[in-house]
Amino acid sequence: MKRLFAVDEWKVTEEGLHPKENRLAESITSLGNGHMGMRGNFEEDYSNDTHQGFYVAGVYYPDKTRVGWWKNGYPEYFAKVLNATNVVGLRVAINGTPVDLAKWEVKDFTRELDMQRGVLTRTFTLLNGTEETKVEVVRFFSIVDKEILAIRYNVTPVNYEAKIEFTPYLDGDVVNEDSNYDEKFWLPVEHGVEERFGFVTTKTKKLDWHVTASMIADVEGARSEVLEATDLFVANKFTVTAPAGETATAYKYVSVVTNRDYEVEELQSTGMQRVEMAFEKGFETLLAEQTDAWLARWEDADVRIDGDAEAQQGIRFNIFNMYQTYTGEDSRLNIGPKGFTGEKYGGATYWDTEAYCLHFYLATAKPEVSWNLLKYRHNQLPQAKENSVKNVGMEGALYPMVTMNGEECHNEWEI
């Protein structure tokens, strides 16, 4: 069986486009920074099988439990990490034809997760008759400023002149695949769009979580226009002509802020301020900061294995995902088993945190990180006492097997 990912001590690289394995590749190449994260989805449209997913730490939905029987202690809901606004969307058209890797002839495709720098890169060549177009896409979720995402999208017509259209957008009309009753979890609150800038604010149907995603996009030398917006969708469009051999580059900067950290009435202005800061710094500066920060983190967290590149890649992949998922500054957060890689396990807190994860942070991070993991449980002691009375009829504290806020939300808590 051909290996899907190449063995490399610092990188995980998918060599060639594998439509049947795309969901796996999206999971493996997920990026996050503790505050938010996203699967390795394509920025441009993709009409083949994909699981689009962007998640914000601490923002969840109590999806009503669906079982065929009922027992004492069964929770009324199972908490779900929410697929939130698609923040990476950037449609591309070349000479009027939308780029869709399911429809174009593609060669030399790679999707590469650089664990040393916390960067995802895709490169590929598009073929249309004798015309060749090279594409390189780079994105990262900043660990220096955890409310910022940055994308650089290069398109180079190799042997012909091309009219290239870039359409960066924010799309809040998203669903969870694991919704128990096939309902959408988000409601529109506010949106706005002007030249190069747009924002979308949504709120959950329950618990009143508010999330504002704001973007600034830019394409040097391009003609720009504002596209019509809806309650959940905003977009800009940039058109540029690239001669043979010259590269057209689109930049997209996104900020994501929530009412976990700010007042609701502050979200729009704060989101705008954060994304303007990122735009003013520029992509290369943000990338240099990202690289320096990850290199510093690896100085403390790396485990070196000599003579076995596959084992070295494996242990670094685990370390990388631990620090993508949880960084330790916020005692309201914990470690979801799948991190920001998908919906399975609902992004909830399991007993695995203390059984497996706490020891890792004790060994590789400042004491405050482990302290915040313990503080998370201490803050939920009142609910643990309620769980004990409710589920086993005894005084004391019964910590939940699965939780978001201290309440049990797992149907088989007895095990």
mmCIF file of C-alpha atoms in Angstrom:
data_model
loop_
_atom_site.group_PDB
_atom_site.id
_atom_site.type_symbol
_atom_site.label_atom_id
_atom_site.label_comp_id
_atom_site.label_asym_id
_atom_site.label_seq_id
_atom_site.Cartn_x
_atom_site.Cartn_y
_atom_site.Cartn_z
ATOM 1 C CA MET A 1 0.000 0.000 0.000
ATOM 2 C CA LYS A 2 1.387 3.384 -1.002
ATOM 3 C CA ARG A 3 2.094 5.713 1.904
ATOM 4 C CA LEU A 4 -0.245 8.735 2.006
ATOM 5 C CA PHE A 5 2.165 10.953 3.954
ATOM 6 C CA ALA A 6 5.907 11.166 3.454
ATOM 7 C CA VAL A 7 8.211 10.471 6.402
ATOM 8 C CA ASP A 8 10.037 13.593 7.552
ATOM 9 C CA GLU A 9 11.210 14.564 11.011
ATOM 10 C CA TRP A 10 9.565 18.009 10.942
ATOM 11 C CA LYS A 11 6.923 17.826 8.227
ATOM 12 C CA VAL A 12 3.828 15.834 7.280
ATOM 13 C CA THR A 13 3.393 15.943 3.514
ATOM 14 C CA GLU A 14 0.645 14.513 1.345
ATOM 15 C CA GLU A 15 2.233 13.810 -2.030
ATOM 16 C CA GLY A 16 -0.358 13.781 -4.794
ATOM 17 C CA LEU A 17 -4.076 14.511 -4.632
ATOM 18 C CA HIS A 18 -6.043 11.662 -2.993
ATOM 19 C CA PRO A 19 -9.788 12.430 -3.237
ATOM 20 C CA LYS A 20 -10.833 9.225 -1.455
ATOM 21 C CA GLU A 21 -8.526 10.023 1.463
ATOM 22 C CA ASN A 22 -9.211 13.757 1.537
ATOM 23 C CA ARG A 23 -11.010 13.781 4.884
ATOM 24 C CA LEU A 24 -8.114 11.972 6.520
ATOM 25 C CA ALA A 25 -5.638 14.409 4.974
ATOM 26 C CA GLU A 26 -7.750 17.341 6.172
ATOM 27 C CA SER A 27 -7.663 15.981 9.720
ATOM 28 C CA ILE A 28 -3.927 15.299 9.735
ATOM 29 C CA THR A 29 -3.092 18.764 8.361
ATOM 30 C CA SER A 30 -5.300 20.730 10.762
ATOM 31 C CA LEU A 31 -3.914 23.911 12.293
ATOM 32 C CA GLY A 32 -4.754 25.653 15.560
ATOM 33 C CA ASN A 33 -3.411 27.991 18.211
ATOM 34 C CA GLY A 34 -5.394 27.171 21.359
ATOM 35 C CA HIS A 35 -7.983 29.883 20.661
ATOM 36 C CA MET A 36 -9.199 28.541 17.310
ATOM 37 C CA GLY A 37 -8.336 26.084 14.605
ATOM 38 C CA MET A 38 -9.336 24.568 11.282
ATOM 39 C CA ARG A 39 -9.073 21.387 9.326
ATOM 40 C CA GLY A 40 -6.774 21.285 6.305
ATOM 41 C CA ASN A 41 -9.571 22.381 3.972
ATOM 42 C CA PHE A 42 -8.836 24.065 0.673
ATOM 43 C CA GLU A 43 -9.323 27.816 0.449
ATOM 44 C CA GLU A 44 -10.763 27.597 -3.067
ATOM 45 C CA ASP A 45 -13.946 25.687 -3.932
ATOM 46 C CA TYR A 46 -13.746 21.879 -3.917
ATOM 47 C CA SER A 47 -16.715 19.886 -5.190
ATOM 48 C CA ASN A 48 -15.388 16.486 -4.140
ATOM 49 C CA ASP A 49 -15.814 14.957 -0.664
ATOM 50 C CA THR A 50 -14.676 17.297 2.110
ATOM 51 C CA HIS A 51 -15.494 18.030 5.738
ATOM 52 C CA GLN A 52 -15.253 21.785 6.172
ATOM 53 C CA GLY A 53 -14.606 22.680 9.802
ATOM 54 C CA PHE A 54 -13.505 25.763 11.737
ATOM 55 C CA TYR A 55 -13.760 25.722 15.530
ATOM 56 C CA VAL A 56 -13.437 28.293 18.322
ATOM 57 C CA ALA A 57 -12.279 27.102 21.745
ATOM 58 C CA GLY A 58 -14.918 27.256 24.469
ATOM 59 C CA VAL A 59 -17.815 27.919 22.084
ATOM 60 C CA TYR A 60 -20.201 24.972 22.128
ATOM 61 C CA TYR A 61 -23.816 23.926 21.770
ATOM 62 C CA PRO A 62 -25.916 21.684 24.057
ATOM 63 C CA ASP A 63 -27.401 19.396 21.402
ATOM 64 C CA LYS A 64 -30.448 17.572 22.811
ATOM 65 C CA THR A 65 -29.649 13.922 23.550
ATOM 66 C CA ARG A 66 -31.024 11.383 21.120
ATOM 67 C CA VAL A 67 -31.256 7.801 22.459
ATOM 68 C CA GLY A 68 -33.758 4.999 22.183
ATOM 69 C CA TRP A 69 -33.901 4.367 25.926
ATOM 70 C CA TRP A 70 -33.320 6.277 29.127
ATOM 71 C CA LYS A 71 -31.509 5.545 32.365
ATOM 72 C CA ASN A 72 -30.887 7.391 35.592
ATOM 73 C CA GLY A 73 -28.320 10.110 35.080
ATOM 74 C CA TYR A 74 -28.693 10.377 31.324
ATOM 75 C CA PRO A 75 -27.868 13.963 30.317
ATOM 76 C CA GLU A 76 -30.383 16.159 28.569
ATOM 77 C CA TYR A 77 -27.758 17.136 26.009
ATOM 78 C CA PHE A 78 -24.409 16.225 24.505
ATOM 79 C CA ALA A 79 -22.123 19.224 24.127
ATOM 80 C CA LYS A 80 -20.911 19.906 20.588
ATOM 81 C CA VAL A 81 -17.957 21.940 19.464
ATOM 82 C CA LEU A 82 -19.405 24.163 16.762
ATOM 83 C CA ASN A 83 -18.406 24.386 13.155
ATOM 84 C CA ALA A 84 -18.181 28.169 12.932
ATOM 85 C CA THR A 85 -17.876 30.724 10.109
ATOM 86 C CA ASN A 86 -15.683 29.552 7.238
ATOM 87 C CA VAL A 87 -12.814 32.007 7.595
ATOM 88 C CA VAL A 88 -10.370 30.648 4.990
ATOM 89 C CA GLY A 89 -12.651 30.869 1.936
ATOM 90 C CA LEU A 90 -10.943 32.393 -1.096
ATOM 91 C CA ARG A 91 -12.451 31.546 -4.472
ATOM 92 C CA VAL A 92 -10.194 31.764 -7.506
ATOM 93 C CA ALA A 93 -11.071 31.943 -11.213
ATOM 94 C CA ILE A 94 -8.596 31.874 -14.111
ATOM 95 C CA ASN A 95 -9.798 33.375 -17.379
ATOM 96 C CA GLY A 96 -13.346 33.004 -16.118
ATOM 97 C CA THR A 97 -13.097 29.348 -15.014
ATOM 98 C CA PRO A 98 -13.403 28.718 -11.255
ATOM 99 C CA VAL A 99 -10.542 26.755 -9.722
ATOM 100 C CA ASP A 100 -11.857 23.443 -8.378
ATOM 101 C CA LEU A 101 -9.322 20.654 -7.952
ATOM 102 C CA ALA A 102 -12.081 18.105 -8.499
ATOM 103 C CA LYS A 103 -12.641 19.489 -12.019
ATOM 104 C CA TRP A 104 -9.245 20.700 -13.240
ATOM 105 C CA GLU A 105 -6.357 18.494 -14.335
ATOM 106 C CA VAL A 106 -3.866 18.694 -11.476
ATOM 107 C CA LYS A 107 -0.251 17.579 -11.192
ATOM 108 C CA ASP A 108 2.498 17.899 -8.577
ATOM 109 C CA PHE A 109 0.029 18.388 -5.727
ATOM 110 C CA THR A 110 1.410 18.597 -2.189
ATOM 111 C CA ARG A 111 -0.234 19.523 1.109
ATOM 112 C CA GLU A 112 2.478 20.061 3.698
ATOM 113 C CA LEU A 113 2.169 20.610 7.431
ATOM 114 C CA ASP A 114 5.340 22.231 8.776
ATOM 115 C CA MET A 115 5.273 21.347 12.473
ATOM 116 C CA GLN A 116 8.424 23.292 13.242
ATOM 117 C CA ARG A 117 6.785 26.595 12.232
ATOM 118 C CA GLY A 118 3.059 25.866 12.542
ATOM 119 C CA VAL A 119 2.404 26.512 8.835
ATOM 120 C CA LEU A 120 0.289 24.717 6.203
ATOM 121 C CA THR A 121 1.416 24.972 2.563
ATOM 122 C CA ARG A 122 -0.186 23.623 -0.612
ATOM 123 C CA THR A 123 1.456 23.629 -4.019
ATOM 124 C CA PHE A 124 0.110 22.290 -7.309
ATOM 125 C CA THR A 125 0.059 22.851 -11.043
ATOM 126 C CA LEU A 126 -3.178 23.304 -13.002
ATOM 127 C CA LEU A 127 -3.329 22.162 -16.630
ATOM 128 C CA ASN A 128 -5.734 23.464 -19.269
ATOM 129 C CA GLY A 129 -4.609 22.188 -22.643
ATOM 130 C CA THR A 130 -1.119 23.590 -23.124
ATOM 131 C CA GLU A 131 -1.603 26.250 -20.434
ATOM 132 C CA GLU A 132 0.120 25.652 -17.083
ATOM 133 C CA THR A 133 -0.605 27.517 -13.872
ATOM 134 C CA LYS A 134 1.415 27.103 -10.677
ATOM 135 C CA VAL A 135 -0.305 27.731 -7.341
ATOM 136 C CA GLU A 136 1.166 28.078 -3.849
ATOM 137 C CA VAL A 137 -1.007 28.658 -0.771
ATOM 138 C CA VAL A 138 0.388 29.345 2.716
ATOM 139 C CA ARG A 139 -1.629 29.816 5.893
ATOM 140 C CA PHE A 140 -1.163 29.810 9.644
ATOM 141 C CA PHE A 141 -2.993 30.532 12.880
ATOM 142 C CA SER A 142 -0.771 32.862 14.860
ATOM 143 C CA ILE A 143 0.445 31.696 18.266
ATOM 144 C CA VAL A 144 1.739 35.219 18.905
ATOM 145 C CA ASP A 145 -1.699 36.814 18.483
ATOM 146 C CA LYS A 146 -4.254 34.055 18.890
ATOM 147 C CA GLU A 147 -7.105 35.985 17.317
ATOM 148 C CA ILE A 148 -5.317 36.195 13.928
ATOM 149 C CA LEU A 149 -5.203 33.980 10.831
ATOM 150 C CA ALA A 150 -3.179 34.865 7.720
ATOM 151 C CA ILE A 151 -3.267 33.458 4.171
ATOM 152 C CA ARG A 152 -1.070 34.092 1.126
ATOM 153 C CA TYR A 153 -2.333 32.748 -2.218
ATOM 154 C CA ASN A 154 0.053 32.852 -5.217
ATOM 155 C CA VAL A 155 -1.071 32.150 -8.788
ATOM 156 C CA THR A 156 1.512 32.071 -11.600
ATOM 157 C CA PRO A 157 0.472 31.485 -15.232
ATOM 158 C CA VAL A 158 3.627 29.791 -16.531
ATOM 159 C CA ASN A 159 3.283 30.115 -20.303
ATOM 160 C CA TYR A 160 0.319 32.375 -21.007
ATOM 161 C CA GLU A 161 -1.354 35.593 -19.869
ATOM 162 C CA ALA A 162 -4.209 35.117 -17.413
ATOM 163 C CA LYS A 163 -7.005 37.211 -15.981
ATOM 164 C CA ILE A 164 -7.225 36.084 -12.364
ATOM 165 C CA GLU A 165 -10.147 36.755 -10.034
ATOM 166 C CA PHE A 166 -9.717 36.371 -6.280
ATOM 167 C CA THR A 167 -12.867 36.375 -4.125
ATOM 168 C CA PRO A 168 -12.047 36.268 -0.393
ATOM 169 C CA TYR A 169 -15.135 35.729 1.735
ATOM 170 C CA LEU A 170 -16.554 34.896 5.163
ATOM 171 C CA ASP A 171 -19.414 32.397 5.254
ATOM 172 C CA GLY A 172 -21.409 31.897 8.444
ATOM 173 C CA ASP A 173 -23.985 29.594 6.840
ATOM 174 C CA VAL A 174 -22.388 26.393 8.167
ATOM 175 C CA VAL A 175 -23.595 23.147 9.723
ATOM 176 C CA ASN A 176 -22.356 20.410 12.021
ATOM 177 C CA GLU A 177 -22.384 16.979 10.400
ATOM 178 C CA ASP A 178 -22.998 15.383 13.795
ATOM 179 C CA SER A 179 -26.096 17.437 14.677
ATOM 180 C CA ASN A 180 -28.537 15.075 16.390
ATOM 181 C CA TYR A 181 -31.559 16.605 14.685
ATOM 182 C CA ASP A 182 -29.989 18.063 11.520
ATOM 183 C CA GLU A 183 -30.460 21.635 12.731
ATOM 184 C CA LYS A 184 -28.219 24.613 12.207
ATOM 185 C CA PHE A 185 -26.765 25.986 15.430
ATOM 186 C CA TRP A 186 -26.092 29.609 14.406
ATOM 187 C CA LEU A 187 -28.210 32.738 13.954
ATOM 188 C CA PRO A 188 -27.117 35.907 12.095
ATOM 189 C CA VAL A 189 -26.535 39.009 14.220
ATOM 190 C CA GLU A 190 -24.764 41.614 12.114
ATOM 191 C CA HIS A 191 -22.621 41.861 8.997
ATOM 192 C CA GLY A 192 -20.898 44.534 6.964
ATOM 193 C CA VAL A 193 -18.713 44.826 3.892
ATOM 194 C CA GLU A 194 -16.763 47.568 2.183
ATOM 195 C CA GLU A 195 -13.773 47.650 -0.124
ATOM 196 C CA ARG A 196 -11.159 45.134 1.131
ATOM 197 C CA PHE A 197 -12.971 44.668 4.469
ATOM 198 C CA GLY A 198 -15.879 42.612 5.768
ATOM 199 C CA PHE A 199 -17.222 41.081 8.959
ATOM 200 C CA VAL A 200 -19.873 38.588 10.057
ATOM 201 C CA THR A 201 -21.219 38.240 13.601
ATOM 202 C CA THR A 202 -23.212 35.141 14.511
ATOM 203 C CA LYS A 203 -24.649 33.817 17.754
ATOM 204 C CA THR A 204 -25.645 30.360 18.908
ATOM 205 C CA LYS A 205 -29.316 29.454 19.241
ATOM 206 C CA LYS A 206 -28.610 28.398 22.832
ATOM 207 C CA LEU A 207 -26.187 29.830 25.429
ATOM 208 C CA ASP A 208 -25.855 33.098 23.465
ATOM 209 C CA TRP A 209 -22.253 32.676 22.307
ATOM 210 C CA HIS A 210 -21.348 35.498 19.910
ATOM 211 C CA VAL A 211 -18.493 35.164 17.394
ATOM 212 C CA THR A 212 -17.278 37.942 15.092
ATOM 213 C CA ALA A 213 -15.022 37.109 12.147
ATOM 214 C CA SER A 214 -13.450 40.093 10.358
ATOM 215 C CA MET A 215 -11.279 40.094 7.253
ATOM 216 C CA ILE A 216 -9.044 42.407 5.273
ATOM 217 C CA ALA A 217 -7.925 41.252 1.835
ATOM 218 C CA ASP A 218 -5.512 42.747 -0.663
ATOM 219 C CA VAL A 219 -4.176 41.978 -4.139
ATOM 220 C CA GLU A 220 -1.443 44.284 -5.391
ATOM 221 C CA GLY A 221 -2.319 46.007 -8.660
ATOM 222 C CA ALA A 222 -5.822 44.555 -8.771
ATOM 223 C CA ARG A 223 -9.157 46.177 -9.436
ATOM 224 C CA SER A 224 -11.385 45.563 -6.426
ATOM 225 C CA GLU A 225 -15.121 45.592 -5.919
ATOM 226 C CA VAL A 226 -17.545 44.851 -3.096
ATOM 227 C CA LEU A 227 -19.843 41.913 -3.657
ATOM 228 C CA GLU A 228 -23.403 41.878 -2.418
ATOM 229 C CA ALA A 229 -23.612 40.615 1.162
ATOM 230 C CA THR A 230 -26.210 38.566 3.008
ATOM 231 C CA ASP A 231 -26.861 38.058 6.716
ATOM 232 C CA LEU A 232 -24.214 35.314 6.868
ATOM 233 C CA PHE A 233 -21.940 35.994 3.883
ATOM 234 C CA VAL A 234 -19.638 38.848 2.876
ATOM 235 C CA ALA A 235 -17.086 38.961 0.078
ATOM 236 C CA ASN A 236 -14.766 41.173 -1.929
ATOM 237 C CA LYS A 237 -13.576 40.532 -5.466
ATOM 238 C CA PHE A 238 -10.197 41.411 -6.957
ATOM 239 C CA THR A 239 -9.331 41.160 -10.657
ATOM 240 C CA VAL A 240 -5.768 41.277 -11.961
ATOM 241 C CA THR A 241 -4.027 40.379 -15.218
ATOM 242 C CA ALA A 242 -0.811 38.394 -14.847
ATOM 243 C CA PRO A 243 1.588 38.084 -17.827
ATOM 244 C CA ALA A 244 3.294 34.751 -18.461
ATOM 245 C CA GLY A 245 5.757 33.926 -15.691
ATOM 246 C CA GLU A 246 4.544 36.613 -13.287
ATOM 247 C CA THR A 247 2.823 35.880 -9.973
ATOM 248 C CA ALA A 248 -0.447 37.368 -8.732
ATOM 249 C CA THR A 249 -0.689 37.272 -4.948
ATOM 250 C CA ALA A 250 -3.754 37.581 -2.742
ATOM 251 C CA TYR A 251 -3.469 38.190 0.984
ATOM 252 C CA LYS A 252 -6.246 37.527 3.450
ATOM 253 C CA TYR A 253 -6.076 38.448 7.139
ATOM 254 C CA VAL A 254 -8.778 37.361 9.572
ATOM 255 C CA SER A 255 -9.505 38.109 13.218
ATOM 256 C CA VAL A 256 -11.891 36.022 15.326
ATOM 257 C CA VAL A 257 -13.188 37.423 18.621
ATOM 258 C CA THR A 258 -15.945 36.189 20.922
ATOM 259 C CA ASN A 259 -18.004 37.297 23.892
ATOM 260 C CA ARG A 260 -15.974 34.890 26.016
ATOM 261 C CA ASP A 261 -13.364 37.665 26.076
ATOM 262 C CA TYR A 262 -15.206 40.885 25.180
ATOM 263 C CA GLU A 263 -18.594 42.461 25.653
ATOM 264 C CA VAL A 264 -20.968 41.780 22.769
ATOM 265 C CA GLU A 265 -21.164 45.448 21.844
ATOM 266 C CA GLU A 266 -17.333 45.535 21.574
ATOM 267 C CA LEU A 267 -16.956 42.649 19.134
ATOM 268 C CA GLN A 268 -17.252 44.553 15.868
ATOM 269 C CA SER A 269 -14.821 47.326 16.793
ATOM 270 C CA THR A 270 -12.387 44.940 18.458
ATOM 271 C CA GLY A 271 -12.422 42.577 15.484
ATOM 272 C CA MET A 272 -11.713 45.486 13.146
ATOM 273 C CA GLN A 273 -8.846 46.718 15.308
ATOM 274 C CA ARG A 274 -7.278 43.265 15.501
ATOM 275 C CA VAL A 275 -7.436 42.575 11.772
ATOM 276 C CA GLU A 276 -6.159 46.079 10.914
ATOM 277 C CA MET A 277 -3.181 45.420 13.161
ATOM 278 C CA ALA A 278 -2.448 42.184 11.291
ATOM 279 C CA PHE A 279 -2.792 43.898 7.906
ATOM 280 C CA GLU A 280 -0.436 46.704 8.918
ATOM 281 C CA LYS A 281 2.186 44.203 10.086
ATOM 282 C CA GLY A 282 1.949 42.307 6.839
ATOM 283 C CA PHE A 283 2.203 38.631 6.010
ATOM 284 C CA GLU A 284 5.982 38.263 6.140
ATOM 285 C CA THR A 285 6.266 39.913 9.564
ATOM 286 C CA LEU A 286 3.448 37.791 10.968
ATOM 287 C CA LEU A 287 5.072 34.665 9.515
ATOM 288 C CA ALA A 288 8.463 35.558 11.005
ATOM 289 C CA GLU A 289 6.837 36.053 14.422
ATOM 290 C CA GLN A 290 5.065 32.717 14.055
ATOM 291 C CA THR A 291 8.303 30.940 13.151
ATOM 292 C CA ASP A 292 10.242 32.438 16.062
ATOM 293 C CA ALA A 293 7.482 31.598 18.543
ATOM 294 C CA TRP A 294 7.199 27.954 17.449
ATOM 295 C CA LEU A 295 10.982 27.505 17.442
ATOM 296 C CA ALA A 296 11.092 28.830 21.000
ATOM 297 C CA ARG A 297 8.319 26.433 22.013
ATOM 298 C CA TRP A 298 10.160 23.473 20.520
ATOM 299 C CA GLU A 299 13.225 24.336 22.596
ATOM 300 C CA ASP A 300 11.268 23.277 25.678
ATOM 301 C CA ALA A 301 8.877 20.682 24.260
ATOM 302 C CA ASP A 302 10.829 18.624 21.721
ATOM 303 C CA VAL A 303 11.547 14.921 22.177
ATOM 304 C CA ARG A 304 14.420 13.704 19.992
ATOM 305 C CA ILE A 305 14.609 10.145 18.678
ATOM 306 C CA ASP A 306 17.773 9.256 16.764
ATOM 307 C CA GLY A 307 17.831 6.664 14.008
ATOM 308 C CA ASP A 308 14.069 6.350 13.435
ATOM 309 C CA ALA A 309 12.627 9.121 11.277
ATOM 310 C CA GLU A 310 9.094 7.706 11.420
ATOM 311 C CA ALA A 311 9.082 7.605 15.224
ATOM 312 C CA GLN A 312 10.570 11.105 15.314
ATOM 313 C CA GLN A 313 7.834 12.398 13.037
ATOM 314 C CA GLY A 314 5.191 10.633 15.127
ATOM 315 C CA ILE A 315 6.225 12.027 18.500
ATOM 316 C CA ARG A 316 6.570 15.544 17.096
ATOM 317 C CA PHE A 317 3.130 15.247 15.498
ATOM 318 C CA ASN A 318 1.674 14.440 18.917
ATOM 319 C CA ILE A 319 3.541 17.277 20.636
ATOM 320 C CA PHE A 320 2.527 19.693 17.884
ATOM 321 C CA ASN A 321 -1.148 18.830 18.225
ATOM 322 C CA MET A 322 -1.073 19.068 22.011
ATOM 323 C CA TYR A 323 0.190 22.641 21.780
ATOM 324 C CA GLN A 324 -2.163 23.479 18.927
ATOM 325 C CA THR A 325 -5.081 22.372 21.080
ATOM 326 C CA TYR A 326 -4.175 23.749 24.492
ATOM 327 C CA THR A 327 -1.627 26.406 25.421
ATOM 328 C CA GLY A 328 -2.549 26.909 29.063
ATOM 329 C CA GLU A 329 -3.310 30.600 29.445
ATOM 330 C CA ASP A 330 -7.064 30.162 29.961
ATOM 331 C CA SER A 331 -8.352 28.080 32.886
ATOM 332 C CA ARG A 332 -11.827 28.047 31.292
ATOM 333 C CA LEU A 333 -10.511 25.767 28.537
ATOM 334 C CA ASN A 334 -9.398 22.153 28.433
ATOM 335 C CA ILE A 335 -8.227 19.522 25.956
ATOM 336 C CA GLY A 336 -10.714 18.073 23.489
ATOM 337 C CA PRO A 337 -9.633 14.605 22.272
ATOM 338 C CA LYS A 338 -9.596 15.661 18.617
ATOM 339 C CA GLY A 339 -8.445 19.220 19.191
ATOM 340 C CA PHE A 340 -9.475 21.359 16.224
ATOM 341 C CA THR A 341 -9.390 18.468 13.738
ATOM 342 C CA GLY A 342 -13.104 17.621 13.625
ATOM 343 C CA GLU A 343 -16.408 17.152 15.433
ATOM 344 C CA LYS A 344 -15.891 13.699 16.968
ATOM 345 C CA TYR A 345 -16.055 13.707 20.789
ATOM 346 C CA GLY A 346 -17.711 17.107 20.633
ATOM 347 C CA GLY A 347 -14.604 19.030 21.655
ATOM 348 C CA ALA A 348 -15.513 18.186 25.253
ATOM 349 C CA THR A 349 -13.289 17.495 28.261
ATOM 350 C CA TYR A 350 -12.630 13.830 29.045
ATOM 351 C CA TRP A 351 -10.823 12.125 31.900
ATOM 352 C CA ASP A 352 -7.930 11.727 29.440
ATOM 353 C CA THR A 353 -6.734 15.207 30.437
ATOM 354 C CA GLU A 354 -5.553 14.079 33.863
ATOM 355 C CA ALA A 355 -4.706 10.499 32.844
ATOM 356 C CA TYR A 356 -2.493 11.364 29.878
ATOM 357 C CA CYS A 357 -2.098 15.066 29.126
ATOM 358 C CA LEU A 358 -1.327 16.743 32.434
ATOM 359 C CA HIS A 359 1.995 14.907 32.709
ATOM 360 C CA PHE A 360 3.099 16.225 29.329
ATOM 361 C CA TYR A 361 2.522 19.855 30.321
ATOM 362 C CA LEU A 362 4.194 19.302 33.683
ATOM 363 C CA ALA A 363 7.311 18.216 31.798
ATOM 364 C CA THR A 364 7.329 20.734 28.932
ATOM 365 C CA ALA A 365 5.598 23.945 30.034
ATOM 366 C CA LYS A 366 5.617 26.512 32.797
ATOM 367 C CA PRO A 367 3.833 25.423 36.020
ATOM 368 C CA GLU A 368 1.007 27.868 35.309
ATOM 369 C CA VAL A 369 -0.188 25.662 32.440
ATOM 370 C CA SER A 370 -0.736 22.611 34.650
ATOM 371 C CA TRP A 371 -2.155 24.852 37.348
ATOM 372 C CA ASN A 372 -4.823 26.089 34.940
ATOM 373 C CA LEU A 373 -5.776 22.507 34.044
ATOM 374 C CA LEU A 374 -6.292 21.776 37.742
ATOM 375 C CA LYS A 375 -8.089 25.070 38.253
ATOM 376 C CA TYR A 376 -10.504 24.069 35.487
ATOM 377 C CA ARG A 377 -11.604 21.067 37.570
ATOM 378 C CA HIS A 378 -11.645 23.032 40.826
ATOM 379 C CA ASN A 379 -13.975 25.601 39.278
ATOM 380 C CA GLN A 380 -16.373 22.765 38.416
ATOM 381 C CA LEU A 381 -16.432 21.189 41.884
ATOM 382 C CA PRO A 382 -20.020 22.401 42.598
ATOM 383 C CA GLN A 383 -21.299 20.577 39.515
ATOM 384 C CA ALA A 384 -19.330 17.462 40.484
ATOM 385 C CA LYS A 385 -21.117 17.452 43.841
ATOM 386 C CA GLU A 386 -24.468 17.744 42.079
ATOM 387 C CA ASN A 387 -23.513 14.891 39.764
ATOM 388 C CA SER A 388 -22.781 12.640 42.731
ATOM 389 C CA VAL A 389 -26.191 13.175 44.304
ATOM 390 C CA LYS A 390 -28.006 12.925 40.983
ATOM 391 C CA ASN A 391 -26.263 9.876 39.554
ATOM 392 C CA VAL A 392 -25.332 7.673 42.517
ATOM 393 C CA GLY A 393 -27.325 9.175 45.367
ATOM 394 C CA MET A 394 -24.271 9.884 47.509
ATOM 395 C CA GLU A 395 -22.586 12.915 48.971
ATOM 396 C CA GLY A 396 -19.139 13.795 47.678
ATOM 397 C CA ALA A 397 -17.971 14.744 44.202
ATOM 398 C CA LEU A 398 -18.448 12.687 41.042
ATOM 399 C CA TYR A 399 -16.528 14.349 38.265
ATOM 400 C CA PRO A 400 -18.098 13.832 34.828
ATOM 401 C CA MET A 401 -16.672 11.496 32.245
ATOM 402 C CA VAL A 402 -17.425 14.083 29.538
ATOM 403 C CA THR A 403 -18.197 17.746 30.088
ATOM 404 C CA MET A 404 -18.022 21.337 28.902
ATOM 405 C CA ASN A 405 -19.174 23.195 32.006
ATOM 406 C CA GLY A 406 -18.985 20.586 34.772
ATOM 407 C CA GLU A 407 -22.275 18.852 33.961
ATOM 408 C CA GLU A 408 -22.160 15.260 32.736
ATOM 409 C CA CYS A 409 -22.977 15.019 29.045
ATOM 410 C CA HIS A 410 -22.072 11.413 28.289
ATOM 411 C CA ASN A 411 -24.734 8.735 28.015
ATOM 412 C CA GLU A 412 -22.579 5.954 29.455
ATOM 413 C CA TRP A 413 -21.030 7.736 32.399
ATOM 414 C CA GLU A 414 -21.158 4.478 34.438
ATOM 415 C CA ILE A 415 -18.174 3.014 32.603
#
